[in-house]
Amino acid sequence: MLTLLTYPSAFGLFSASPFCVKAAYMLKLSGHPWRRSDLLDPRKMPHRKLPVLRTPERLIADSDGIRRWLEAQGAEFDAGLSDVQKAQSRALIRMVEDHLYFQVVLDRWGNDAVWPILRDTFFTQVPALIRRPVSNAIRRSVLRGLDAQGVSRFDEGERMDRIESDLEAISAFLWQSPFLMGERPTSADLSVAPMLAAMRATPVETALTRRISGDRLLGDYIDRVDRAILLP
Ligand SMILES: N[C@@H](CCC(=O)N[C@@H](CS)C(=O)NCC(=O)O)C(=O)O
């Protein structure tokens, strides 16, 4: 039996991590029997991140690593797509995972109104006496990462403009068909929908949650992907 090592459910999502939701979607579509095992501390994992897939032979790090492993076992997430559609999918995946993801992290970790909720969701296993210093140190390190990535150096207007361009690119596909590449979910949906869902689910209203919640096309799409794949 395969085991998905994942962050727990939070904010009404299968996992607070869009990459863990992506991995769960891939496992469900692959048809393999699998179960989840929740972790809050990824430091012993191969990349010190989650998701990780435990197979009978070894641990597979990274949602793309999990995809490659499942494909090697016969899964086909992009069956029937042309080479150009596969190239478009790859570009959409990179856009959400290497840009929009950091906007989600900033919305969660950079917002003082969200922080107490985050602390009480993600650090429950840290003894109460040291929870604040430990979680504050981790928050500072996440914020340093966002500064190094550059995403937190834009002002709010610039930031929302950058997000808008990406959302428009996603929407251009969704005006054409119910899923990004046509009539059924393919690999691009497995990354894009969880990222949009994560943007919508931040537990305090922000410019970003308002932007996604107020968008019928994107909101219906998130729910459509979720219904099509139906996680346990
Ligand atoms: N490229 C990785 C990204 C996974 C990732 O960023 N996971 C985050 C949670 S969303 C994590 O575990 N972060 C812990 C850390 O960086 O210390 C994938 O596709 O799986």
mmCIF file of C-alpha atoms and ligand atoms in Angstrom, residues 7 17-19 22 42 48-51 62-64 97 101, ligand 1:
data_model
loop_
_atom_site.group_PDB
_atom_site.id
_atom_site.type_symbol
_atom_site.label_atom_id
_atom_site.label_comp_id
_atom_site.label_asym_id
_atom_site.label_seq_id
_atom_site.Cartn_x
_atom_site.Cartn_y
_atom_site.Cartn_z
ATOM 1 C CA TYR A 7 0.349 18.039 6.007
ATOM 2 C CA SER A 17 -0.364 22.451 1.249
ATOM 3 C CA PRO A 18 -1.471 22.719 -2.400
ATOM 4 C CA PHE A 19 1.392 20.367 -3.312
ATOM 5 C CA LYS A 22 -1.867 17.768 -5.989
ATOM 6 C CA PRO A 42 9.022 17.604 7.527
ATOM 7 C CA ARG A 48 12.723 18.603 4.298
ATOM 8 C CA LYS A 49 9.402 19.299 2.575
ATOM 9 C CA LEU A 50 6.084 17.555 1.972
ATOM 10 C CA PRO A 51 4.479 15.825 0.116
ATOM 11 C CA ASP A 62 8.432 16.261 -4.365
ATOM 12 C CA SER A 63 5.065 16.257 -6.114
ATOM 13 C CA ASP A 64 6.803 16.139 -9.505
ATOM 14 C CA GLU A 97 4.031 26.486 -8.416
ATOM 15 C CA TYR A 101 2.520 29.583 -4.539
HETATM 16 N N1 LIG B 1 8.518 21.365 -5.169
HETATM 17 C C1 LIG B 1 7.848 20.788 -4.034
HETATM 18 C C2 LIG B 1 7.287 21.889 -3.145
HETATM 19 C C3 LIG B 1 6.704 21.361 -1.847
HETATM 20 C C4 LIG B 1 6.616 22.447 -0.791
HETATM 21 O O1 LIG B 1 6.987 23.612 -1.014
HETATM 22 N N2 LIG B 1 6.138 22.063 0.399
HETATM 23 C C5 LIG B 1 6.049 23.015 1.471
HETATM 24 C C6 LIG B 1 4.607 23.104 1.983
HETATM 25 S S1 LIG B 1 3.508 23.735 0.778
HETATM 26 C C7 LIG B 1 6.909 22.548 2.632
HETATM 27 O O2 LIG B 1 6.908 21.380 2.991
HETATM 28 N N3 LIG B 1 7.653 23.457 3.239
HETATM 29 C C8 LIG B 1 8.432 23.186 4.399
HETATM 30 C C9 LIG B 1 9.726 23.941 4.395
HETATM 31 O O3 LIG B 1 10.061 24.551 3.362
HETATM 32 O O4 LIG B 1 10.387 23.914 5.435
HETATM 33 C C10 LIG B 1 6.742 19.853 -4.528
HETATM 34 O O5 LIG B 1 6.274 20.014 -5.666
HETATM 35 O O6 LIG B 1 6.384 18.930 -3.789
#
